mmCIF file of C-alpha atoms in Angstrom:
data_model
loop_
_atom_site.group_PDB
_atom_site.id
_atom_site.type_symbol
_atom_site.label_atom_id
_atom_site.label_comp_id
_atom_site.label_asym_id
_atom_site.label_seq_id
_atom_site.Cartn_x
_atom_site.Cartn_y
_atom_site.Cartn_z
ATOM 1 C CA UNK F 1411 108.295 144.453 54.504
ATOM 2 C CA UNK F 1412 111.698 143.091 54.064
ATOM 3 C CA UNK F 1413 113.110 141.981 57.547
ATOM 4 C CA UNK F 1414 115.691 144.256 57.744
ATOM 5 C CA UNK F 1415 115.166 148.142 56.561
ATOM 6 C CA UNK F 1416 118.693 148.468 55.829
ATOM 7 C CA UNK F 1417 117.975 146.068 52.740
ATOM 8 C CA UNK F 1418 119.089 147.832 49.588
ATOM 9 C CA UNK F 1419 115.683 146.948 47.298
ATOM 10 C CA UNK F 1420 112.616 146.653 49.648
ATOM 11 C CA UNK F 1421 108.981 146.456 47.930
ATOM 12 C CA UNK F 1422 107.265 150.129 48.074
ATOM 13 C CA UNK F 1423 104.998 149.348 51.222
ATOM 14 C CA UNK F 1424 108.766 147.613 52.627
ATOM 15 C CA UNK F 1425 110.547 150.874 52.149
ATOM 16 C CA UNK F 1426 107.770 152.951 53.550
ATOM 17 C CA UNK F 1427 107.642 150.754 57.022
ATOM 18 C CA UNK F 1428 111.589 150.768 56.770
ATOM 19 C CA UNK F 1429 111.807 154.944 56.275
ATOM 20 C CA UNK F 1430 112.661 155.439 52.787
ATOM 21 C CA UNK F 1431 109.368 157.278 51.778
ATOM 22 C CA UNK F 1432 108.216 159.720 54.002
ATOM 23 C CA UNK F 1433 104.535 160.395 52.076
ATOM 24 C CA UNK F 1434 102.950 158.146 49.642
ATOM 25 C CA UNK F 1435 99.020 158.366 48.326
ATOM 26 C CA UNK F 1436 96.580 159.744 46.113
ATOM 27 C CA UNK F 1437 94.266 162.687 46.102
ATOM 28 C CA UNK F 1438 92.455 163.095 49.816
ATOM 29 C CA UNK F 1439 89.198 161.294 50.303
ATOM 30 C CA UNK F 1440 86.928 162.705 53.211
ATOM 31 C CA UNK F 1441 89.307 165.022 54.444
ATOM 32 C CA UNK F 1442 86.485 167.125 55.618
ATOM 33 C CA UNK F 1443 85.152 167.683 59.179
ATOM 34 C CA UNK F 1444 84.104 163.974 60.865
ATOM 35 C CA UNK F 1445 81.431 162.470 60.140
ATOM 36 C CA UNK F 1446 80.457 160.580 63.390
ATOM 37 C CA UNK F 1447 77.747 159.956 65.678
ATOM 38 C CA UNK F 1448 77.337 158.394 69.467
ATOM 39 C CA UNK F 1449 76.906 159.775 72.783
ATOM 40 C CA UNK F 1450 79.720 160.840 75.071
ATOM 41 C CA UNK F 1451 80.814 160.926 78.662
ATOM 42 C CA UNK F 1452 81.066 164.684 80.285
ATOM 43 C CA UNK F 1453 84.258 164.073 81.425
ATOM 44 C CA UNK F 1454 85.287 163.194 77.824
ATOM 45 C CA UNK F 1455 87.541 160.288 79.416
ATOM 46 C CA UNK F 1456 86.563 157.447 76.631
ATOM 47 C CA UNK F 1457 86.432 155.173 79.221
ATOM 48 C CA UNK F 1458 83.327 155.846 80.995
ATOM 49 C CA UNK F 1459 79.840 154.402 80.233
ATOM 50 C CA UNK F 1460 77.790 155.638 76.613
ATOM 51 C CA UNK F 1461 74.883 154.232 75.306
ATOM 52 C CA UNK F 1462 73.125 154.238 71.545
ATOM 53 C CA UNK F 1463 74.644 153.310 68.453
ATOM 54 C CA UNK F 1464 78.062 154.661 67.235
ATOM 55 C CA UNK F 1465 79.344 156.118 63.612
ATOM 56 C CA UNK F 1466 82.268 157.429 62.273
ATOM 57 C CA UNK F 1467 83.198 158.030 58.571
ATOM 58 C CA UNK F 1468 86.667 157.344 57.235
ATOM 59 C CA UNK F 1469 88.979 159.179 54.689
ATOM 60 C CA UNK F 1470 87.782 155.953 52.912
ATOM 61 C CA UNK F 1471 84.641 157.131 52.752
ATOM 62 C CA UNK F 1472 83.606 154.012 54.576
ATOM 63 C CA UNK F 1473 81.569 154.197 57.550
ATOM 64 C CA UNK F 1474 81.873 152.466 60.686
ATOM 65 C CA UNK F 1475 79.120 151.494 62.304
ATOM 66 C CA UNK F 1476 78.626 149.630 65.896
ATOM 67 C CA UNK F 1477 75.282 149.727 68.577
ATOM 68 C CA UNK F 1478 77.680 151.229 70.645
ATOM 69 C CA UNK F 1479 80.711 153.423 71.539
ATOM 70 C CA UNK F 1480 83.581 150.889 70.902
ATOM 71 C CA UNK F 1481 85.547 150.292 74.195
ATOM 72 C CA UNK F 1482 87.732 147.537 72.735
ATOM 73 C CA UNK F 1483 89.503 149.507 70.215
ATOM 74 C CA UNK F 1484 92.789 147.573 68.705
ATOM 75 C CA UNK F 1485 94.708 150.825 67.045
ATOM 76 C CA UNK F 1486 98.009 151.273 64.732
ATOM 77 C CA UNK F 1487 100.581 152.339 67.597
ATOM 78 C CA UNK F 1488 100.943 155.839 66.275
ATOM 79 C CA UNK F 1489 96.974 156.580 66.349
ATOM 80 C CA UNK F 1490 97.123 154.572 69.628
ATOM 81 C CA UNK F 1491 99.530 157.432 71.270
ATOM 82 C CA UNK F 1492 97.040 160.062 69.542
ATOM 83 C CA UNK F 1493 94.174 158.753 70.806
ATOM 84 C CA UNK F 1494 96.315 158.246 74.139
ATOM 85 C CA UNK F 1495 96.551 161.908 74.084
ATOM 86 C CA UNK F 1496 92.879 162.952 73.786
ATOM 87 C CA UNK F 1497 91.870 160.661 76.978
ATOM 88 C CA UNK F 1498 90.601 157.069 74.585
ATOM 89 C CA UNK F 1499 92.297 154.231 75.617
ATOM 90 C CA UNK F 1500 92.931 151.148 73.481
ATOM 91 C CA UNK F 1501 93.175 147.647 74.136
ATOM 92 C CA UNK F 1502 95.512 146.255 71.496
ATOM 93 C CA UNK F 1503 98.203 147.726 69.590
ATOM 94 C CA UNK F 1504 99.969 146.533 66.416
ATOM 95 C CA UNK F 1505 103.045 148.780 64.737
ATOM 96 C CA UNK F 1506 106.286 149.701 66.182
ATOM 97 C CA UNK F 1507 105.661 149.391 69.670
ATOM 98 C CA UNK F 1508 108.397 148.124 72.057
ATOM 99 C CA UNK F 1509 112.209 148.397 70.996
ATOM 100 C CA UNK F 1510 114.705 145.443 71.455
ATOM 101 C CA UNK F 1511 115.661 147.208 75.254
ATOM 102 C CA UNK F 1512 112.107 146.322 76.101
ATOM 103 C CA UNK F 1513 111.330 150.486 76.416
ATOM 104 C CA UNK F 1514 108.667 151.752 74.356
ATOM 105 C CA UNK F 1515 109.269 152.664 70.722
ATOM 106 C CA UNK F 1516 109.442 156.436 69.545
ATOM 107 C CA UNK F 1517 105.926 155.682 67.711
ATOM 108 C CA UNK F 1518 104.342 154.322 71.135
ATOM 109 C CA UNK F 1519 104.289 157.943 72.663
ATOM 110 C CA UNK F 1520 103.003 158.184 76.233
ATOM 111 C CA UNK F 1521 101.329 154.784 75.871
ATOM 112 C CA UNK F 1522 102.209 152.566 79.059
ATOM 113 C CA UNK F 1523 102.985 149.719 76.405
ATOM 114 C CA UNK F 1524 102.460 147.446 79.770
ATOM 115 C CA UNK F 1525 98.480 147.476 79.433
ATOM 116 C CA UNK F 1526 97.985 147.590 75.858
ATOM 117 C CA UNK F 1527 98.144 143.649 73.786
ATOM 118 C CA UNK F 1528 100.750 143.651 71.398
ATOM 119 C CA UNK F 1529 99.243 142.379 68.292
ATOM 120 C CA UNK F 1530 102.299 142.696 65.917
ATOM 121 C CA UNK F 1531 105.527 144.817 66.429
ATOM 122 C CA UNK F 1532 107.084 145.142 63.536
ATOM 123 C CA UNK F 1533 105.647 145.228 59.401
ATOM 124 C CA UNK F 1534 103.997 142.072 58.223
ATOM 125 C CA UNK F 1535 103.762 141.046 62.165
ATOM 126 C CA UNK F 1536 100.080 140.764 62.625
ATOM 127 C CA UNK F 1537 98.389 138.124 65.265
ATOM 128 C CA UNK F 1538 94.892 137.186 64.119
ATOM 129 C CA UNK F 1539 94.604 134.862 66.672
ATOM 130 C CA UNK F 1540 95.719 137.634 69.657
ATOM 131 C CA UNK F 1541 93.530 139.979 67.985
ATOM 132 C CA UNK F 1542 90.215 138.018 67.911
ATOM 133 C CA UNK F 1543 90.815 136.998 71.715
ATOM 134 C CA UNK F 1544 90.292 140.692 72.517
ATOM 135 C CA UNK F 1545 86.668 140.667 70.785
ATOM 136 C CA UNK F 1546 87.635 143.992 68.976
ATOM 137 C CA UNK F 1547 84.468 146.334 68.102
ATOM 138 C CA UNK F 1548 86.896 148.795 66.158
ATOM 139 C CA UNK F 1549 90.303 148.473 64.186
ATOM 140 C CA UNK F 1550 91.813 152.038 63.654
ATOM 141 C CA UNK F 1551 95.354 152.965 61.534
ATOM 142 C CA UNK F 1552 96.775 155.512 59.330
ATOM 143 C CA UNK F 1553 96.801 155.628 55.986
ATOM 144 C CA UNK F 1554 99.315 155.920 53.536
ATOM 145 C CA UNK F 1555 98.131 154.110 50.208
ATOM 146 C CA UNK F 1556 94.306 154.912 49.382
ATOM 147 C CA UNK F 1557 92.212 151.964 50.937
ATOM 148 C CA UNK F 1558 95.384 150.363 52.806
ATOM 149 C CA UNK F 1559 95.404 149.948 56.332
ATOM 150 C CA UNK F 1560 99.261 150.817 57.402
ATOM 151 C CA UNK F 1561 100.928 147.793 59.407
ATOM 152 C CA UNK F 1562 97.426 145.570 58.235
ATOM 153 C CA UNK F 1563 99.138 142.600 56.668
ATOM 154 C CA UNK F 1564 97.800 142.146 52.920
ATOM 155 C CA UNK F 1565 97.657 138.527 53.049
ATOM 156 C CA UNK F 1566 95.530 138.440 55.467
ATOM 157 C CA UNK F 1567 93.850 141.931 55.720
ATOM 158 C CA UNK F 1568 90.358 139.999 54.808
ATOM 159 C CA UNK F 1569 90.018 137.811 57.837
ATOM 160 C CA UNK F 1570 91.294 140.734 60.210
ATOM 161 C CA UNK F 1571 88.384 142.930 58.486
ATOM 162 C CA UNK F 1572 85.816 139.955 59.138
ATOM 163 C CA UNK F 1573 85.855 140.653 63.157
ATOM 164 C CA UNK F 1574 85.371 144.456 63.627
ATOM 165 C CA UNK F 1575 84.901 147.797 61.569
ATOM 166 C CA UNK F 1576 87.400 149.764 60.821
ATOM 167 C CA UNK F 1577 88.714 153.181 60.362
ATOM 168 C CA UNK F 1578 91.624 154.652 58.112
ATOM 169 C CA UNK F 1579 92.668 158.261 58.661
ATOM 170 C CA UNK F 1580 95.187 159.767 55.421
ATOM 171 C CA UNK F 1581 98.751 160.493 57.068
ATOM 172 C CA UNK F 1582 99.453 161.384 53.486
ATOM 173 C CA UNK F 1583 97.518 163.176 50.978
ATOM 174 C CA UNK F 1584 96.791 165.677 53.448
ATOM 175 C CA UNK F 1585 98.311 168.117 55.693
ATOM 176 C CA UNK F 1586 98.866 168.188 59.358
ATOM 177 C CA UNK F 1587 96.561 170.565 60.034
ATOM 178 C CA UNK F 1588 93.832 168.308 58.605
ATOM 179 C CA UNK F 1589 95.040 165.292 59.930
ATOM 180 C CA UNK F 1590 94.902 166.300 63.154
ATOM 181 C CA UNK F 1591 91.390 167.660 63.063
ATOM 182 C CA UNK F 1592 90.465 164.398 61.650
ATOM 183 C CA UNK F 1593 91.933 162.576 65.117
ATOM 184 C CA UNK F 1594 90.603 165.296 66.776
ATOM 185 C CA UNK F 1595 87.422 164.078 65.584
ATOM 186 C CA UNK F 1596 87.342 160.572 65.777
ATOM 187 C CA UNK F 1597 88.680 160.626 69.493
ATOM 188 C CA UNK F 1598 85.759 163.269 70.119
ATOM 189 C CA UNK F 1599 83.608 160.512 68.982
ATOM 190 C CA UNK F 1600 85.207 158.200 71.066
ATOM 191 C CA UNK F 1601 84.006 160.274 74.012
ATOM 192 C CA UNK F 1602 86.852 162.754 73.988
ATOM 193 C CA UNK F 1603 86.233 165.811 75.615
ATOM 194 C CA UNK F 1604 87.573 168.628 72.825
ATOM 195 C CA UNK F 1605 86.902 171.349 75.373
ATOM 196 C CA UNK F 1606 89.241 169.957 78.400
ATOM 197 C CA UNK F 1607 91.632 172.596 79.025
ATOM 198 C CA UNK F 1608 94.846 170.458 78.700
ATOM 199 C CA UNK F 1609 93.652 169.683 74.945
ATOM 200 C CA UNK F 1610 92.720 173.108 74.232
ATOM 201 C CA UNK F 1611 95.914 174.329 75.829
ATOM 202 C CA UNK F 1612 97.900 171.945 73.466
ATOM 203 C CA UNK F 1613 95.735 173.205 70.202
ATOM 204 C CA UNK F 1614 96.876 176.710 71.023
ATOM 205 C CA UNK F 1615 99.980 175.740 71.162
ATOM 206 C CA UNK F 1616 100.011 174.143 67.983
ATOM 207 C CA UNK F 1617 98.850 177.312 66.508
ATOM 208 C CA UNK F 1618 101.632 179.559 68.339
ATOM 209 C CA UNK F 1619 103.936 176.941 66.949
ATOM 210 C CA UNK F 1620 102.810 177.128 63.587
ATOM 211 C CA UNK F 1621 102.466 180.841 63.466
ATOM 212 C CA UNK F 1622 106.417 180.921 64.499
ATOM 213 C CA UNK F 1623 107.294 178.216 61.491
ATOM 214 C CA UNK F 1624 105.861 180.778 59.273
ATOM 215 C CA UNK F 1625 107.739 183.707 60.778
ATOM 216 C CA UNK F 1626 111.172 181.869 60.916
ATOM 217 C CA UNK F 1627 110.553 180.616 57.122
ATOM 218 C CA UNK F 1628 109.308 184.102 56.245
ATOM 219 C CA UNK F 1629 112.708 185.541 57.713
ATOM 220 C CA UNK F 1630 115.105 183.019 56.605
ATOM 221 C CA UNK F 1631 113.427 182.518 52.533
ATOM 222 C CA UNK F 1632 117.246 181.216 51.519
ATOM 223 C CA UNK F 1633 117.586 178.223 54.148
ATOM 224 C CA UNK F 1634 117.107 175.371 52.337
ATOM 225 C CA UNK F 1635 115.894 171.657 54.172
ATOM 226 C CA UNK F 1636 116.602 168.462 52.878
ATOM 227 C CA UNK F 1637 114.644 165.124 54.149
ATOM 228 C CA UNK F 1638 116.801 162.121 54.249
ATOM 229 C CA UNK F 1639 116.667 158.726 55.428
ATOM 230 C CA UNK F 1640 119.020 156.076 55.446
ATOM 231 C CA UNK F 1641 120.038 152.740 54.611
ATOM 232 C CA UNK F 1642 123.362 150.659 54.729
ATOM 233 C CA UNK F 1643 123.546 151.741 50.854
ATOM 234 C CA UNK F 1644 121.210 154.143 50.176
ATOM 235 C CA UNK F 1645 119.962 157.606 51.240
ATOM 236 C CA UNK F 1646 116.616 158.382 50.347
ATOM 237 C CA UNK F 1647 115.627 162.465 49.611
ATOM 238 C CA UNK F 1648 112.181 162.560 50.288
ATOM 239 C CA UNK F 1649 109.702 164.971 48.578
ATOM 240 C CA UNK F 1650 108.031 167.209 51.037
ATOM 241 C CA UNK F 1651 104.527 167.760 49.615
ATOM 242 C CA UNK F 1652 103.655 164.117 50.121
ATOM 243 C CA UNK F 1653 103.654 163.896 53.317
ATOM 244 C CA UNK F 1654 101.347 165.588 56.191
ATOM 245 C CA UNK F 1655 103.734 166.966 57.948
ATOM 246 C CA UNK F 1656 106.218 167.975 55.463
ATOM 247 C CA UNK F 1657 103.689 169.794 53.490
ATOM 248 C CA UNK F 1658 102.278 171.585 56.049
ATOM 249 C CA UNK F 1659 105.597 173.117 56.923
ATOM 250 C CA UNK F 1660 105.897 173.596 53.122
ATOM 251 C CA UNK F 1661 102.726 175.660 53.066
ATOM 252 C CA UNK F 1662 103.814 177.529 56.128
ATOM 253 C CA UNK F 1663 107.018 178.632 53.562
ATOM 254 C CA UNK F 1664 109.557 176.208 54.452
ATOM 255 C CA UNK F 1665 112.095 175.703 51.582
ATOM 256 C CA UNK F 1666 112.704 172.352 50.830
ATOM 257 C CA UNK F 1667 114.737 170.068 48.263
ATOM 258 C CA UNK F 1668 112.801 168.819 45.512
ATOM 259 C CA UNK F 1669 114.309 165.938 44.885
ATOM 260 C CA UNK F 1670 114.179 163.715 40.706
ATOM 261 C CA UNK F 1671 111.999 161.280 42.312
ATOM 262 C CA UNK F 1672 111.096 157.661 40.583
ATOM 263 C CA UNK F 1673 108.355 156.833 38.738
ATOM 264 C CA UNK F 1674 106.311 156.428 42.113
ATOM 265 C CA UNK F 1675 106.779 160.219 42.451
ATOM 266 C CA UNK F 1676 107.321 160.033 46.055
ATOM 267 C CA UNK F 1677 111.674 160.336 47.015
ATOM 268 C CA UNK F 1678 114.815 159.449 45.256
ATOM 269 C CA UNK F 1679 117.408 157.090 46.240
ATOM 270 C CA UNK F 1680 120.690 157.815 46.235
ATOM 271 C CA UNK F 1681 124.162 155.714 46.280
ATOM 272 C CA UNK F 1682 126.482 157.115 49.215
ATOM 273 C CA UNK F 1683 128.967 158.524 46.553
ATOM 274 C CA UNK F 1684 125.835 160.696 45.136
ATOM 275 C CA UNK F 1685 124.797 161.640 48.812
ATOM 276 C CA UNK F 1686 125.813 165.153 48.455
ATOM 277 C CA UNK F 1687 123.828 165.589 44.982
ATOM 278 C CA UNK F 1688 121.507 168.345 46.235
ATOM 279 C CA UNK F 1689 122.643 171.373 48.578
ATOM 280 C CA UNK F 1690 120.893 171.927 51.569
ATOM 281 C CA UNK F 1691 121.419 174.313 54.898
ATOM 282 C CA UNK F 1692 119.184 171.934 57.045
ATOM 283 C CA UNK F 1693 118.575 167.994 56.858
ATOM 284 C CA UNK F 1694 115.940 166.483 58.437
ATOM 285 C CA UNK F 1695 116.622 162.680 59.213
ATOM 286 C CA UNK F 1696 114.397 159.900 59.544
ATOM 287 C CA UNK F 1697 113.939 159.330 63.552
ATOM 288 C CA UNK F 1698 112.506 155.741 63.330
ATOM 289 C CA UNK F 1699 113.561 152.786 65.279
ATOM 290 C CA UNK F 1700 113.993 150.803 62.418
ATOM 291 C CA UNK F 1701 116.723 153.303 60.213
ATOM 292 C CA UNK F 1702 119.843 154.290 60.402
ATOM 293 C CA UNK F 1703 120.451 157.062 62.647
ATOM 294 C CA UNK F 1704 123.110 159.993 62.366
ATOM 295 C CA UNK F 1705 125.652 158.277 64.464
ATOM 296 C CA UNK F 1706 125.163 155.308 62.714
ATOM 297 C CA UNK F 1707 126.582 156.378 59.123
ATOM 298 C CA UNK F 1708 128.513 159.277 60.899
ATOM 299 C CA UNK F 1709 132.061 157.047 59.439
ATOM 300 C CA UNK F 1710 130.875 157.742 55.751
ATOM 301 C CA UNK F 1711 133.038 160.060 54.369
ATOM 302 C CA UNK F 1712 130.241 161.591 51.659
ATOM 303 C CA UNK F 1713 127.838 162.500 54.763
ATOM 304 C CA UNK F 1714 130.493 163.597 56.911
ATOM 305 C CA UNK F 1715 131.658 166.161 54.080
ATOM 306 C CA UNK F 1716 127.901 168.236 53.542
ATOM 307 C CA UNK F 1717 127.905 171.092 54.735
ATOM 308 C CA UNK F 1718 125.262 170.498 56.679
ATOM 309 C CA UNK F 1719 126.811 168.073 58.757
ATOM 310 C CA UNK F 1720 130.161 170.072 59.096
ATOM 311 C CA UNK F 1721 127.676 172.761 60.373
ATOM 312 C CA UNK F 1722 125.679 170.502 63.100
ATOM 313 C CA UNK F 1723 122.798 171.329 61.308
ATOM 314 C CA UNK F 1724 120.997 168.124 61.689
ATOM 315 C CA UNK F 1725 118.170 167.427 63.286
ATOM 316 C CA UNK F 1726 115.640 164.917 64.207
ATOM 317 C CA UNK F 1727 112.524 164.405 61.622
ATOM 318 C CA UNK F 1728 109.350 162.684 63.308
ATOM 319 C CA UNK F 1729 108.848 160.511 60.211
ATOM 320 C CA UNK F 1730 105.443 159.776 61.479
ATOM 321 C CA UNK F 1731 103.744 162.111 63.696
ATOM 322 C CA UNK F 1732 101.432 160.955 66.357
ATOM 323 C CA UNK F 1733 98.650 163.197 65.535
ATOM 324 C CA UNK F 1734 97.652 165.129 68.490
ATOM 325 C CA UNK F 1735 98.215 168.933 69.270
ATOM 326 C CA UNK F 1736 100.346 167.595 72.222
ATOM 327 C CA UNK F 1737 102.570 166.085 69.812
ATOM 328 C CA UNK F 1738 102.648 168.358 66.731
ATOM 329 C CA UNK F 1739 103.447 171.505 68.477
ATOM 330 C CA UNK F 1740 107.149 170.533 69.525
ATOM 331 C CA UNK F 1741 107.869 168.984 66.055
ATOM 332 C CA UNK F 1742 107.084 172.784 65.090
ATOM 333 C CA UNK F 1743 108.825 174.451 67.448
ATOM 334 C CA UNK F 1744 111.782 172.251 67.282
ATOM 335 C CA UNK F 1745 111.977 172.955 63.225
ATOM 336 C CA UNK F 1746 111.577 176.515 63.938
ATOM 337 C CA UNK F 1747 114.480 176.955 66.302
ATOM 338 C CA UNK F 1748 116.600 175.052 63.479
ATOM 339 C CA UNK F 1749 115.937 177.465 60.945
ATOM 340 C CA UNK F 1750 115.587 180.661 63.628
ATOM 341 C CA UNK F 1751 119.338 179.683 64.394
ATOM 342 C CA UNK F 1752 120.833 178.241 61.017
ATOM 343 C CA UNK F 1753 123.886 179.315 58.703
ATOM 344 C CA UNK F 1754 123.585 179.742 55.051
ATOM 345 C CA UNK F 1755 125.854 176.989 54.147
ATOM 346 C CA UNK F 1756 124.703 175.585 50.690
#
């Protein structure tokens, strides 16, 4: 990843870290109900005591394997917060994590980013050395390229895989729906209790939210939603169906942009002069630490001019979920209200 996401050319994997690409993969592997073994606590905490061997299979299609449940668990920050969510701790952390104030990143979720090892913060940062101190029994991250680890440092992705099993989970190539029930799964495995009341409370609403996304779609079929992100000279249209959550809302019947994407199939990039190529009632930008924000290219006179934007119809898009039913409902909800209380503009 290029040092700076408002670079103009990034490498693919660069752009993705940066917000350009909001989906990128091939066909789902595993996406199927877990495939994991290893006793549990009652209280479904993930911290207390478990005994006999542990296994979970991947959307790989690798399986992990350990002669225990892993306790020291080193997670991407975004499966981190998910995990967070469901009661399993982690000890180390690597991803967007802690922003330049020193308050946790957007990604981090309810972590307390106090107690958790920061093993890299940013793409490309990855501390081998920090990590190995923690004696890590499990690695755990999304994944957005088929057999990639997201935020696992190519160059040296073999040595980090030497010291503990790991698990990739698609955040592409899937839906939400299934992505969730896939971190639903591997935190139950964890020792995760899926029965607590606070995380079946947050399921159903996840499912109230989703079942009002398909009303407000179903009574609105001419709003039209664009996903941008930007750059100091670009501003990338993203195409919904390759990404989790974008899909899913595209399944529920939200009507999105399909952008002329490049030969990687996955968004289009387009000069500030060409921002306003494709109409659009609703746009959905990129709410990343790392991008450009609204505010931040407000002064260009090309964004300021969409209708859109002359409407206040912007709104926030959680590039990359944290996958729990905690944090999935509002992202429903709050795309819902947007469309519930939108103008035909385009």
């Amino acid at each position: 990843m290029p040092s700076s996401p408002r670079l103009s050319r990034p490498t693919r994997r660069g752009l993705l870290a940066a917000g350009g690409a909001l989906g990128i993969g091939a066909a789902l592997a595993a996406c199927g109900g877990e495939k994991a073994s290893g006793s549990k606590t009652d209280t479904g905490s993930g911290s207390g005591e478990k005994s006999g061997p542990w296994s979970f299979t991947d959307d790989r299609g690798t399986k992990a394997e350990t002669k225990a449940v892993p306790k020291n668990i080193v997670a991407f920050t975004g499966m981190a917060a998910a995990l967070h969510d469901y009661g399993v701790e982690v000890k180390g952390v690597f991803g967007p994590t802690k922003g330049k104030d020193g308050k946790a990143d957007v990604q981090a979720g309810d972590l307390d980013i106090s107690k958790v090892e920061i093993i890299g913060n940013t793409f490309g940062e990855f501390d081998v050395e920090k990590y190995a101190k923690l004696m890590p029994e499990l690695l755990i991250s999304d994944m957005w390229e088929k057999d990639k680890l997201w935020y696992v440092p190519e160059n040296s992705a073999k040595k980090i895989y030497s010291l503990a099993p790991q698990v990739a989970l698609w955040a592409s190539s899937t839906n939400m729906e299934k992505a969730l029930a896939r971190r639903a799964g591997l935190a139950a495995s964890l020792g995760a209790d899926l029965k607590d009341p606070k995380i079946a409370d947050a399921k159903a609403r996840f499912e109230k939210a989703s079942a009002r996304l398909r009303a407000a779609a179903k009574a609105h079929p001419d709003v039209t939603v664009m996903i941008g992100s930007a750059s100091a000279e670009l501003f990338y249209v993203s195409l919904a169906k390759m990404s989790a959550d974008t899909l899913y809302f595209q399944e529920l019947g939200v009507k999105f942009v399909e952008p002329k994407v490049d030969k990687a199939g996955f968004f289009e990039g387009l000069s500030w002069e060409n921002v306003g190529k494709y109409k659009a009632d609703i746009i959905m930008m990129d709410n990343r630490s790392a991008v450009l924000q609204p505010k931040d290219i407000a002064g260009k006179p090309t964004w300021a001019g969409l209708p859109a934007v002359k409407a206040g119809q912007v709104i926030p898009r959680v590039t990359e979920p944290i996958y729990s039913y905690a944090k999935c409902a509002p992202i429903l909800d709050d795309l819902a209200k947007a469309i519930e209380s939108s103008k035909k503009v385009s």
